[in-house]
Coordinates of C-alpha atoms in Angstrom, one line a residue:
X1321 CA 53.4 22.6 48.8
X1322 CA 56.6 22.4 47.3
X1323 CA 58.5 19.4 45.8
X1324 CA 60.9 17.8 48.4
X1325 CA 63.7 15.4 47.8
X1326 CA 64.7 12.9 49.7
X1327 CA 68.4 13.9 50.3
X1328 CA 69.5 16.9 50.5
X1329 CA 70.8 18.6 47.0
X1330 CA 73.9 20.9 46.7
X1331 CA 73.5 24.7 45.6
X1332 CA 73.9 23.2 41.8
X1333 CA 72.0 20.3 42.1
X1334 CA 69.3 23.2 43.3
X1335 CA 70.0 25.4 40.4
X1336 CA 69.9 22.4 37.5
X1337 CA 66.6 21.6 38.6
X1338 CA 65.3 24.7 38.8
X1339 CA 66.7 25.0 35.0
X1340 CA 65.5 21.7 33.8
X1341 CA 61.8 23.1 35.2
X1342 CA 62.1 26.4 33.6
X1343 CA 63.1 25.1 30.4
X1344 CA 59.6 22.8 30.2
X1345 CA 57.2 24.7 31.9
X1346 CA 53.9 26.4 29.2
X1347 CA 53.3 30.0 30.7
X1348 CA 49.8 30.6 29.8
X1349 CA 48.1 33.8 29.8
X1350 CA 44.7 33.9 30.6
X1351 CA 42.1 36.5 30.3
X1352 CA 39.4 36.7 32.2
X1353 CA 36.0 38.6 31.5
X1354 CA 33.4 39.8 33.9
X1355 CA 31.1 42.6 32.7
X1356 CA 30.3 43.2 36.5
X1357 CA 33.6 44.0 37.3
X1358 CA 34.5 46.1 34.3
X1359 CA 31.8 48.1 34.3
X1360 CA 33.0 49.1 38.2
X1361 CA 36.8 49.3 36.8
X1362 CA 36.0 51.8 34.1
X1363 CA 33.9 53.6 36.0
X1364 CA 36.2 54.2 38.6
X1365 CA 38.9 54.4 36.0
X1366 CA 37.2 57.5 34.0
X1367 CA 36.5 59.6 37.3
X1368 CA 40.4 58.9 38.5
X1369 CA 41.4 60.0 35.0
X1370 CA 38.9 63.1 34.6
X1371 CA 40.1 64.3 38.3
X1372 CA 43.7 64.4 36.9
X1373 CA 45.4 66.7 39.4
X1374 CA 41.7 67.8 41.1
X1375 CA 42.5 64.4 43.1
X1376 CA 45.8 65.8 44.9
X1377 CA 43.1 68.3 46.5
X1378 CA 41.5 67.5 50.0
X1379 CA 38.0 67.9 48.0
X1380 CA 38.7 64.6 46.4
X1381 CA 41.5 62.9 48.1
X1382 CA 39.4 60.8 50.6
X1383 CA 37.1 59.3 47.8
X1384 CA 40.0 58.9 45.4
X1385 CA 42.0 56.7 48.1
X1386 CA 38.5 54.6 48.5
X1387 CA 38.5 54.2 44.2
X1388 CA 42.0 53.4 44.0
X1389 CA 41.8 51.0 46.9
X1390 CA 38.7 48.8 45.6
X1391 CA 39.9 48.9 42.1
X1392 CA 43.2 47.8 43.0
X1393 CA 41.5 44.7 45.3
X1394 CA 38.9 44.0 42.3
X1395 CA 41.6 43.4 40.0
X1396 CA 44.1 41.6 42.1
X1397 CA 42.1 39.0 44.7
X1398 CA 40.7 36.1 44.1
X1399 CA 37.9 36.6 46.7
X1400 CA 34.1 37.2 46.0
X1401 CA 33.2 40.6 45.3
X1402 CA 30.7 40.1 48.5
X1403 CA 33.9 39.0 51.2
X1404 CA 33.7 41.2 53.8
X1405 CA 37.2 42.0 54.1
X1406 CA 36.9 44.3 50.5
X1407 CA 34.1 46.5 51.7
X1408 CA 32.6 47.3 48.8
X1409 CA 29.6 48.2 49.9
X1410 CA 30.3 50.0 52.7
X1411 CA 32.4 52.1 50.2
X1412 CA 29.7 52.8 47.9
X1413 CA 27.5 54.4 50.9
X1414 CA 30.7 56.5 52.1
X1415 CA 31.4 57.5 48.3
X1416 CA 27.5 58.9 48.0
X1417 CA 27.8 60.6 51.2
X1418 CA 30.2 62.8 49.6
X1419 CA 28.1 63.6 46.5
X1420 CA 25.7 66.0 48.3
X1421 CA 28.5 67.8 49.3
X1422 CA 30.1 67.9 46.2
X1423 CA 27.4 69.4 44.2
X1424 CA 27.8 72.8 43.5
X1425 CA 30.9 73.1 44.7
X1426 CA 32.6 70.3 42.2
X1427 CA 32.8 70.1 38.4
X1428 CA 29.1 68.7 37.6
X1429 CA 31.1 66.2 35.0
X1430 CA 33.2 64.7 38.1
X1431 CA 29.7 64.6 40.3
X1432 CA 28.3 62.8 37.7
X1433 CA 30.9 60.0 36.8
X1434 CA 31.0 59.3 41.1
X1435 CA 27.3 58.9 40.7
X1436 CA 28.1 56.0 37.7
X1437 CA 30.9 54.7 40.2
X1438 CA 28.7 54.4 43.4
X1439 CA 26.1 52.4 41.1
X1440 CA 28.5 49.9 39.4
X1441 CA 30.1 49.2 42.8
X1442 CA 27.0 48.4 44.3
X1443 CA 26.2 46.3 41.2
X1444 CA 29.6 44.6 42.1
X1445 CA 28.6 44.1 46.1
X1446 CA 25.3 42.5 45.0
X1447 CA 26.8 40.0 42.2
X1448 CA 29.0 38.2 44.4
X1449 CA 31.0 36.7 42.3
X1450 CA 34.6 35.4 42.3
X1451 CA 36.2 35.7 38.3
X1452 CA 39.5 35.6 39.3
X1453 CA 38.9 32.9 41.9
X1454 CA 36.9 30.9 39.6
X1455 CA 39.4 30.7 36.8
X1456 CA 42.5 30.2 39.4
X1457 CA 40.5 26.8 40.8
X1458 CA 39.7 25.8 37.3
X1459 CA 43.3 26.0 36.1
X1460 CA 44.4 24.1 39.4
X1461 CA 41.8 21.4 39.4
X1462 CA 43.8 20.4 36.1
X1463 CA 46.6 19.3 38.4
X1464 CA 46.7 18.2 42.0
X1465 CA 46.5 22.0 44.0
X1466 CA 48.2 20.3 47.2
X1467 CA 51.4 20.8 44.8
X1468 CA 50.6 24.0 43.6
X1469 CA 50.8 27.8 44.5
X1470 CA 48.8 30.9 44.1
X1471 CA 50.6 34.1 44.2
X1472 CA 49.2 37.3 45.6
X1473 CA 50.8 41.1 45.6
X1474 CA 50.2 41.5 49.1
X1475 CA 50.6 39.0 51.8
X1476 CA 48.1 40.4 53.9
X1477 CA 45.0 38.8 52.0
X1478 CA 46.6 35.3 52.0
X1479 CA 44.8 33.8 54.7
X1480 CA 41.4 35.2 53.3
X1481 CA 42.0 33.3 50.2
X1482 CA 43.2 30.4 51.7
X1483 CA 40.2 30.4 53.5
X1484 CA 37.9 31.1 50.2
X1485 CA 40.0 28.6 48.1
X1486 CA 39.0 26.0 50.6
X1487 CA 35.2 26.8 51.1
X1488 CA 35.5 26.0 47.3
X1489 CA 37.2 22.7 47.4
X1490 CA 40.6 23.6 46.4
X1491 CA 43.4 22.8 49.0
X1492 CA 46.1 25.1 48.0
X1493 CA 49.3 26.7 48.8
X1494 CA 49.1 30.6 49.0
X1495 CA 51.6 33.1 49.3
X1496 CA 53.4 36.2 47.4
X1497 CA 56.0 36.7 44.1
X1498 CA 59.0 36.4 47.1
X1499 CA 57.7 32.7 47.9
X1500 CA 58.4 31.8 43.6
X1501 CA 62.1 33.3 44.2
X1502 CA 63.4 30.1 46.1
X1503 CA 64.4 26.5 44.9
X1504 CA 60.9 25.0 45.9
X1505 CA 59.6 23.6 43.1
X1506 CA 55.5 23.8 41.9
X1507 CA 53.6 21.5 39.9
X1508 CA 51.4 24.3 39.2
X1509 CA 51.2 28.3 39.5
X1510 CA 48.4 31.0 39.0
X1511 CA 49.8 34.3 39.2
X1512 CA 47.1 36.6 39.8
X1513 CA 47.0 40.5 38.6
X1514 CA 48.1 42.4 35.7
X1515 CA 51.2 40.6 34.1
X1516 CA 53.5 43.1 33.8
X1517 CA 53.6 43.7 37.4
X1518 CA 55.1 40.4 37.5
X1519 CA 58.6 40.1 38.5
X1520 CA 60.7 39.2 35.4
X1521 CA 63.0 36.1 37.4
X1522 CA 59.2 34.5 37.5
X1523 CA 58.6 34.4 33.9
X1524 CA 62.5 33.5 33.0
X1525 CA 63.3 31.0 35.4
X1526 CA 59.7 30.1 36.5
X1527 CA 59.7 27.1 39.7
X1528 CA 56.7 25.6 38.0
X1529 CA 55.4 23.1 35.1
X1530 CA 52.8 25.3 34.4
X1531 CA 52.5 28.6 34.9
X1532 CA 49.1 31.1 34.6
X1533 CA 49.2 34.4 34.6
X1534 CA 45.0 35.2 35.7
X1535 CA 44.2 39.1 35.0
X1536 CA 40.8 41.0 33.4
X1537 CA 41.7 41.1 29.7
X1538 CA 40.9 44.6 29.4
X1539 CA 44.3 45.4 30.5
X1540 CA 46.0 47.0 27.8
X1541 CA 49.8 45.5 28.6
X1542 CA 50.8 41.8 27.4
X1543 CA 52.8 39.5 29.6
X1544 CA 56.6 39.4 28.1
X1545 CA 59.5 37.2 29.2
X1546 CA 63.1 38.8 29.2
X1547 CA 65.9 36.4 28.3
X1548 CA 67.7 35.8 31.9
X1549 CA 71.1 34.9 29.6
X1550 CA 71.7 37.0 26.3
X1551 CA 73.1 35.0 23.4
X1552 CA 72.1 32.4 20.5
X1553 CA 73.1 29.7 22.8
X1554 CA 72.2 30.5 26.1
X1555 CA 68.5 32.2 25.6
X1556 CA 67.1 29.8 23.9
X1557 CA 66.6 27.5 26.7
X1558 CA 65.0 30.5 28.6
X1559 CA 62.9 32.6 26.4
X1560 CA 59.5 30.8 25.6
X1561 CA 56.4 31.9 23.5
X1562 CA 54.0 32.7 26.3
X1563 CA 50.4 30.9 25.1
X1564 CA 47.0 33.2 24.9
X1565 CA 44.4 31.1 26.8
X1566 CA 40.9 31.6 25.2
X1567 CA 38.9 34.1 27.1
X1568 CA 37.6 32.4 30.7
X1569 CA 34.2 34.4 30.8
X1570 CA 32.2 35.0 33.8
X1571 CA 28.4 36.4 34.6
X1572 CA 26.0 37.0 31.5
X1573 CA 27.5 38.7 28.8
X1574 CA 24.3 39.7 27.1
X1575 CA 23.2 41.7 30.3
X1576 CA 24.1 45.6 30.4
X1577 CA 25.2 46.8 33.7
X1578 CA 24.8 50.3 34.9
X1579 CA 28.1 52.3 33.4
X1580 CA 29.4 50.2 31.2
X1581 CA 28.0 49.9 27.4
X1582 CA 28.8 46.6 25.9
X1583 CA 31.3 46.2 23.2
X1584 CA 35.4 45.8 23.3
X1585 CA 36.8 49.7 23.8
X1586 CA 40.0 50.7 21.6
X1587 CA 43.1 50.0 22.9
X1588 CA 43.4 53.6 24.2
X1589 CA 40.0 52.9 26.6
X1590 CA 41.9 50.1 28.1
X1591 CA 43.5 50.2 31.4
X1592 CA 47.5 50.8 31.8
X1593 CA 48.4 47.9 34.8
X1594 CA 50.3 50.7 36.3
X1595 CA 47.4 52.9 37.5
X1596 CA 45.9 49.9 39.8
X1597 CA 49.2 48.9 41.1
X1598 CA 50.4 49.4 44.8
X1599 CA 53.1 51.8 42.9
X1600 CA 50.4 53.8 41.5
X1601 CA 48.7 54.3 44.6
X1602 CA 51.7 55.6 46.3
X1603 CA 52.7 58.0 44.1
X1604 CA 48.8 59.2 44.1
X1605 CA 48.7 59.5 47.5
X1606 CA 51.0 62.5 48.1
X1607 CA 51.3 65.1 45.5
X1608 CA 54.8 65.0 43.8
X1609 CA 57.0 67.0 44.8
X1610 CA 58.2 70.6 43.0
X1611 CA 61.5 72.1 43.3
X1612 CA 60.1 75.6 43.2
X1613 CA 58.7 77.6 46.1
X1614 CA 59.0 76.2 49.9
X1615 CA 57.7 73.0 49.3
X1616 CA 55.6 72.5 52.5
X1617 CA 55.4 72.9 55.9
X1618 CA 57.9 72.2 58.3
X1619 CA 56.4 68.7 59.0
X1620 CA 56.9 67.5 55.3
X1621 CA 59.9 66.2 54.1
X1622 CA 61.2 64.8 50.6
X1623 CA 61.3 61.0 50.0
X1624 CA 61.3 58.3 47.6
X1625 CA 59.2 55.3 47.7
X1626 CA 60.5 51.9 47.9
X1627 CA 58.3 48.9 47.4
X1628 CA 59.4 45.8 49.8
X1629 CA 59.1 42.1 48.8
X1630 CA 56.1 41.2 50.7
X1631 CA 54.0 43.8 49.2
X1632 CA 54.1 46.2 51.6
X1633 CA 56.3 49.6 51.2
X1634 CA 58.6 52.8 52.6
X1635 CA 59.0 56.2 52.3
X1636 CA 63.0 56.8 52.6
X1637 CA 64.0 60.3 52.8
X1638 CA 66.4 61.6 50.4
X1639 CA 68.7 64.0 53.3
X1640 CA 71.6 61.5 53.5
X1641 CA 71.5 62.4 57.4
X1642 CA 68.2 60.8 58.4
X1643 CA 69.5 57.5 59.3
X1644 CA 67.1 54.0 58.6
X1645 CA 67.8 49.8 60.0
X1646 CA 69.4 47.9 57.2
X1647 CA 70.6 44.3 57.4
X1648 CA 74.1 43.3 56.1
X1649 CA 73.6 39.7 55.2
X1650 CA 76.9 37.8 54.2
X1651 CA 77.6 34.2 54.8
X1652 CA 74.5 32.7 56.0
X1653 CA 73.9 32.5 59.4
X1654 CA 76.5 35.9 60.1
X1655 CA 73.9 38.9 59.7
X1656 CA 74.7 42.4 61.1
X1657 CA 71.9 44.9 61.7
X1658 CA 73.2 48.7 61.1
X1659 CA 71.8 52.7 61.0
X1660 CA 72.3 53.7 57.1
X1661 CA 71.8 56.7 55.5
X1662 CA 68.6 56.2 54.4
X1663 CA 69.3 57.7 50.5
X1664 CA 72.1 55.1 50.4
X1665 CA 69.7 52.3 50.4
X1666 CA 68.3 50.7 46.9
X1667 CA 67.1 47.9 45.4
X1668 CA 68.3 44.3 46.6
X1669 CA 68.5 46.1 50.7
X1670 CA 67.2 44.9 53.5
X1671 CA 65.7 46.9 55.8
X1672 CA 64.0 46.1 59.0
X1673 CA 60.9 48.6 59.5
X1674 CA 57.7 48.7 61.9
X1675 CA 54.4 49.8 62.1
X1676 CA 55.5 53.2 64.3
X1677 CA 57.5 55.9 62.9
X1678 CA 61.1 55.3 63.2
X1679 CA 61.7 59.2 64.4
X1680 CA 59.3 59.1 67.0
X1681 CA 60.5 55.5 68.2
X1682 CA 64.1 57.3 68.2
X1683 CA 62.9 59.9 70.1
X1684 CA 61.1 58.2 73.0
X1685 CA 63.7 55.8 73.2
X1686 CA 66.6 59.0 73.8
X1687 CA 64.5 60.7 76.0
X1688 CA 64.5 57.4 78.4
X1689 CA 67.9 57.7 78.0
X1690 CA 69.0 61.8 78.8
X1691 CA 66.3 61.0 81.8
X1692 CA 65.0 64.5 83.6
X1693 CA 67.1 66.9 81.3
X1694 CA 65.8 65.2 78.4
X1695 CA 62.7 67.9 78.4
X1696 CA 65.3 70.8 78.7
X1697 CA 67.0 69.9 76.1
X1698 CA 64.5 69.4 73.4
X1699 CA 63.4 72.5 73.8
X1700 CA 66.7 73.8 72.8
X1701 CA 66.6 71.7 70.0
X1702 CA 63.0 73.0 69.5
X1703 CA 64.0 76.6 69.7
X1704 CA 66.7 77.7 67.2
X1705 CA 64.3 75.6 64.5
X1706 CA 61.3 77.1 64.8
X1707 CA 63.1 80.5 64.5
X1708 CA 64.5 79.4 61.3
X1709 CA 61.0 78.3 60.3
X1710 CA 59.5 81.6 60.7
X1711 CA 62.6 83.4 58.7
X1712 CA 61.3 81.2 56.1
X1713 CA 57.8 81.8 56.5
X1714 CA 58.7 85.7 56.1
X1715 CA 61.1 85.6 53.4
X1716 CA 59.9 86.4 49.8
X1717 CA 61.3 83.4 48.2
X1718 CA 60.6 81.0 51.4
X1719 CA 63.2 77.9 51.8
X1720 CA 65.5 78.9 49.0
X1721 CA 65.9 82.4 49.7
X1722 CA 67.2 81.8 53.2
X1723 CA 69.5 79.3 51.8
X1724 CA 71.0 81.6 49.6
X1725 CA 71.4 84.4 52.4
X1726 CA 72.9 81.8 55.1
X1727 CA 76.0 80.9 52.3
X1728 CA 76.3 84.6 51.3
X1729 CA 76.8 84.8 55.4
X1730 CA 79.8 81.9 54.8
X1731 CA 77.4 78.4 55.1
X1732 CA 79.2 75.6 53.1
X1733 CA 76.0 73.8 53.7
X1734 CA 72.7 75.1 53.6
X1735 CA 70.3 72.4 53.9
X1736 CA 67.3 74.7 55.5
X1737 CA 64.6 72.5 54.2
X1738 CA 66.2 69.5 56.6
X1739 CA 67.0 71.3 59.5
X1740 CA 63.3 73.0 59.7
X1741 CA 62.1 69.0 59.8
X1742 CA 61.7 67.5 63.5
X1743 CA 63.6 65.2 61.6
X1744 CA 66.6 67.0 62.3
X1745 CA 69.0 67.8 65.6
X1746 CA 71.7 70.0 64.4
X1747 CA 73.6 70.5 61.1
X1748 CA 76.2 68.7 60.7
X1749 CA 78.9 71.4 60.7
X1750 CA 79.6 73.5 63.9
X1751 CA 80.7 76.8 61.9
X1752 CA 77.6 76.4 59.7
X1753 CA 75.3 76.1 62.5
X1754 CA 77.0 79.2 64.2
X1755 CA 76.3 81.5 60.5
X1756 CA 72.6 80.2 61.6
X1757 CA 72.4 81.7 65.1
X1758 CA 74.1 85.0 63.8
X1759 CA 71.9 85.0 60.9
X1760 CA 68.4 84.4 63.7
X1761 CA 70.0 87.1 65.8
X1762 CA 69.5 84.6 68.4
X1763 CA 72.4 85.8 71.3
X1764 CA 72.9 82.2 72.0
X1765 CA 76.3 81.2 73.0
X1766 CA 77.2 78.8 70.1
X1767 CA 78.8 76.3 72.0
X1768 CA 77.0 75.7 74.9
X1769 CA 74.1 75.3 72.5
X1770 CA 75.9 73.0 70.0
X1771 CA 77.1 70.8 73.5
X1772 CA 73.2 70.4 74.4
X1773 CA 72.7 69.3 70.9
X1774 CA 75.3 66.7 70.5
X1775 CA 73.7 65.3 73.8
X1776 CA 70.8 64.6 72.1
X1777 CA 72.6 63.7 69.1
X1778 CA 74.4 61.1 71.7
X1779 CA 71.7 59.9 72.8
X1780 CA 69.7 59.0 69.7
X1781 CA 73.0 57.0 68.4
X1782 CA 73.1 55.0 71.6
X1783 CA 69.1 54.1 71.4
X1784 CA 69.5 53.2 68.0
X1785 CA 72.2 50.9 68.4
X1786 CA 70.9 49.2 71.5
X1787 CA 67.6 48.9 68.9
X1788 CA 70.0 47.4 66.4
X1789 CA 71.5 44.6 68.7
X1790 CA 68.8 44.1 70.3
X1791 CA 66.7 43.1 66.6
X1792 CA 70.6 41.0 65.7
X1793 CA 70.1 38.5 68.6
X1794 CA 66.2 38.1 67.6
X1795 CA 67.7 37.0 64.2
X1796 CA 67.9 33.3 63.9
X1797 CA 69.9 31.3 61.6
X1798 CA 66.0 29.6 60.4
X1799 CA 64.7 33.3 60.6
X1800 CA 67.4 34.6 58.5
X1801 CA 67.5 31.6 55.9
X1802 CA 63.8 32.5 55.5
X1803 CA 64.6 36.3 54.8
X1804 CA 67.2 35.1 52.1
X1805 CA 64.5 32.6 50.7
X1806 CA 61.5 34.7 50.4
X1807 CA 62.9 38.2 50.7
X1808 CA 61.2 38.8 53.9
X1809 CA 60.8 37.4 57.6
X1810 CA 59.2 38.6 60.8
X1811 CA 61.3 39.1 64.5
X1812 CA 60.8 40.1 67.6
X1813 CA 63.3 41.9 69.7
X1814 CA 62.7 41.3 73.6
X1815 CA 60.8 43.9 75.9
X1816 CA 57.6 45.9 74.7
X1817 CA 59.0 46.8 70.8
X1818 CA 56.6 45.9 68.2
X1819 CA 57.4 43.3 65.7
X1820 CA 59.4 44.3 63.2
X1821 CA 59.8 43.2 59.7
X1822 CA 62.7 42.8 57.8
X1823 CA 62.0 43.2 54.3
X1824 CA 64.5 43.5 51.1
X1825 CA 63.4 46.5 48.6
X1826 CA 62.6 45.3 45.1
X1827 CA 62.5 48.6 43.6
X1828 CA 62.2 52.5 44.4
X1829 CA 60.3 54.7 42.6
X1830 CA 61.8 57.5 40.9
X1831 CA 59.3 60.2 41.7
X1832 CA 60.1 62.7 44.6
X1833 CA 57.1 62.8 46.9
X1834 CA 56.8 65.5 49.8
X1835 CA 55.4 63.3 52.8
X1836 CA 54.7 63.6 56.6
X1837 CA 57.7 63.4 58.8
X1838 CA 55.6 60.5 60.5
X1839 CA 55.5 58.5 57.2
X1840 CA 59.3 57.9 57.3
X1841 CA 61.1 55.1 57.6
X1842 CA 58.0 52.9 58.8
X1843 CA 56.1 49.8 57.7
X1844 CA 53.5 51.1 54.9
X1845 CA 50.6 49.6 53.1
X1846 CA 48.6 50.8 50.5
X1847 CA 45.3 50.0 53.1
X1848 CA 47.0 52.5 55.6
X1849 CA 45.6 55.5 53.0
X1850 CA 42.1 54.6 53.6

């Protein structure tokens, strides 16, 4: 719970506090040991690194997601290794399964380290214990927790902890690295997880007294703080030594666990932050995309990854015609919900997403509205694609070499790989798409075809921008406050749609990933890869 005053403080009133408690608050780093759960970590760690690009492969993609995802919650909850929401057990049966199959069809060295991973998850089931929970109540207890927070990297698990925090005696406050962005102040604040996936505005201008960053120590990356104002004058009053806490150790150090041999490894046996992080995961979960050859099917398009605010995350495609929600927030309570290009969006947007696939959503809701021709229609639109497809599919150099005929043949554009998606209606240019049906031989007349297209092209404007006002007047002035606040909030537009998040990106990775057409523009989590 967050410090309240009694009468309410102007915009610099807010910021000179939140100053005055950045300037005093001790950041303390603190370690914490648990041979149980590093035996697991490294043994999940050395199969994920001996896989290398083996784990892009369906022969080891479904057990790699399963690794990835109970390594991730190991090092990042706060919950007993035993809580029912991790699984772990369950896990370690699904991950053995896969071992008989596996052998003699595998590399025996990979067979061998998922045998050392299935027993030191089991281990991990059976132990029970809570490190990272421990430790956060301990630094808590020091203060009264009713004025504290815990911060988690994905909402999702906050009511579980708040739930195992209070089975434990601590009455606390729990929520994500959005809910230390606002003016609330905190007498106390664990940060739990690797610290340098730690937004940098919480280490510079931290809302807190005291501030404690809980993680495994065998993460190899120290916490850092970056000045927030450069300058002899200025960053003094923001840059502060961040102490090291003496190690907060857990279990029975003298005990050997299967996997594990006992001893502190070289800094090069440590684990990088990044390869348990919600990033990582994405960018393991579709193989990276390569510029030369076709690049996939007709279903998979190219995207970028954007991490959202609450934890959760989006594929954007790069084309700049596939269109995506995006809220234009100016002077507060004046919002205005648009369709974007989805490559034009970056870090600091808001975009309102939900759990179903924006196409498909798009599609059902312009079918409703070209009623009985709707059916007609798409197959037109269905038709001169799949021919293009099949050029592809029989030309020597695939996607690329049909591009290079079509502007030989006078294309100005010749963006094959788009228009082959479901993603796509038409090309955007009349006299390109006419080069297209002369170059299928297809004996279409070229207008009457493009007319049935922009129909359909009608049609999914008009259903997204009844979608789009529709999602405004669900926007609240409290709802939108919030957004602002915390970086996210949750609406629901009237009828049967799904509630839809509105979410502001904190940062895109770089990579290029090829991904289902269904993965765009929706509501991700990392727990949707299991």
């Amino acid at each position: 719970m967050a410090e309240q005053s009694e009468e309410p403080m102007t915009t610099l009133e807010e910021i000179d506090q939140v100053y005055a408690c950045a300037a005093a608050c001790e950041i303390w780093d603190q370690p914490v040991e648990d041979p149980t759960a590093r035996a697991f970590v490294f043994a999940a760690t050395a199969l994920l690194r001996g896989l290398g690009e083996a784990e892009d492969t369906e022969l080891w993609r479904s057990s790699a997601a399963l690794l990835r995802r109970s390594r991730r919650l190991v090092c990042t909850l706060p919950l007993s290794f035993d809580h029912p929401l991790l699984k772990f057990e369950a896990i370690a049966y699904q991950i053995d399964s896969e071992i008989d199959r596996l052998e003699g069809v595998a590399e025996p060295g990979h067979v061998e380290r998922m045998r050392a991973v299935v027993s030191s998850l089991l281990s991990l089931a059976a132990d029970g214990g809570d490190p990272l929970g421990d430790c956060t109540r301990e630094f808590l207890t020091l203060e009264d927790p009713r004025d504290s927070l815990v911060v988690l990297t994905d909402r999702r698990f906050t009511d579980a902890v708040t739930e195992s925090m209070a089975l434990n005696g601590v009455e606390v406050a729990i929520g994500t690295h959005a809910d230390l962005l606002g003016h609330g102040l905190y007498t106390s604040v664990v940060v739990v997880g690797s610290p340098t996936w730690i937004h940098q505005g919480l280490l510079n201008a931290p809302r807190t007294g005291n501030l404690a960053l809980v993680h495994y120590e065998f993460f190899r990356e120290e916490p850092e703080v970056t000045p927030l104002l450069f300058g002899p004058v200025s960053s003094t009053h923001v840059t502060r030594p961040i102490t090291k806490s003496a190690l907060y150790r857990c279990g029975a150090p003298e005990t050997l666990v299967a996997g594990w041999q006992q001893g502190k490894p070289d800094a090069a046996g440590l684990l990088a932050a990044e390869e348990c992080s919600p990033s990582g995961e994405i960018r393991a979960s579709f193989p990276r995309h390569s510029p030369v050859g076709r690049g996939g099917g007709a279903d998979q398009v190219e995207a970028h990854a954007a991490v959202l605010a609450d934890g959760s995350h989006v594929f954007l495609p790069t084309d700049f015609d596939a269109k995506v929600f995006s809220l234009q927030a100016g002077d507060l309570p004046d919002v205005k919900v648009e369709q974007v290009p989805a490559s034009s969006v970056g870090r600091g947007d808001y975009l309102a997403l939900r759990n179903r696939s924006h196409h498909q959503d798009l599609m059902d809701r312009a079918d409703a509205i070209l009623g009985p021709d709707a059916a007609s229609l798409r197959t037109t639109q269905v038709e001169w694609k799949e021919q293009l497809w099949e050029r592809t599919e029989q030309h020597p150099r695939g996607i690329r070499g049909v591009a290079d005929e079509l502007r030989r043949r006078g294309a100005v554009t010749a963006n094959v790989s788009y228009w082959v998606s479901d993603w796509c209606i038409r090309p955007r240019s009349k006299a390109d798409f006419a080069v297209v049906l002369r170059y299928l031989a297809a004996g279409a007349e070229v207008d009457s075809v493009w007319e049935r297209l922009r129909r359909i092209d009608s049609a999914h404007r008009s259903a997204g921008q009844r979608y789009a006002d529709d999602l405004q007047r669900s926007l609240t002035p409290d709802r939108v406050e919030s957004l602002v606040a915390v970086g996210w909030c949750a609406a629901r537009p009237t009828g049967a749609d799904s509630e839809t998040l509105v979410a502001r990106i904190d940062y895109v990775l770089s990579d290029a990933l090829q991904v289902p057409l269904n993965a765009l523009c929706r509501l991700r989590t990392t727990e949707d890869f299991q």
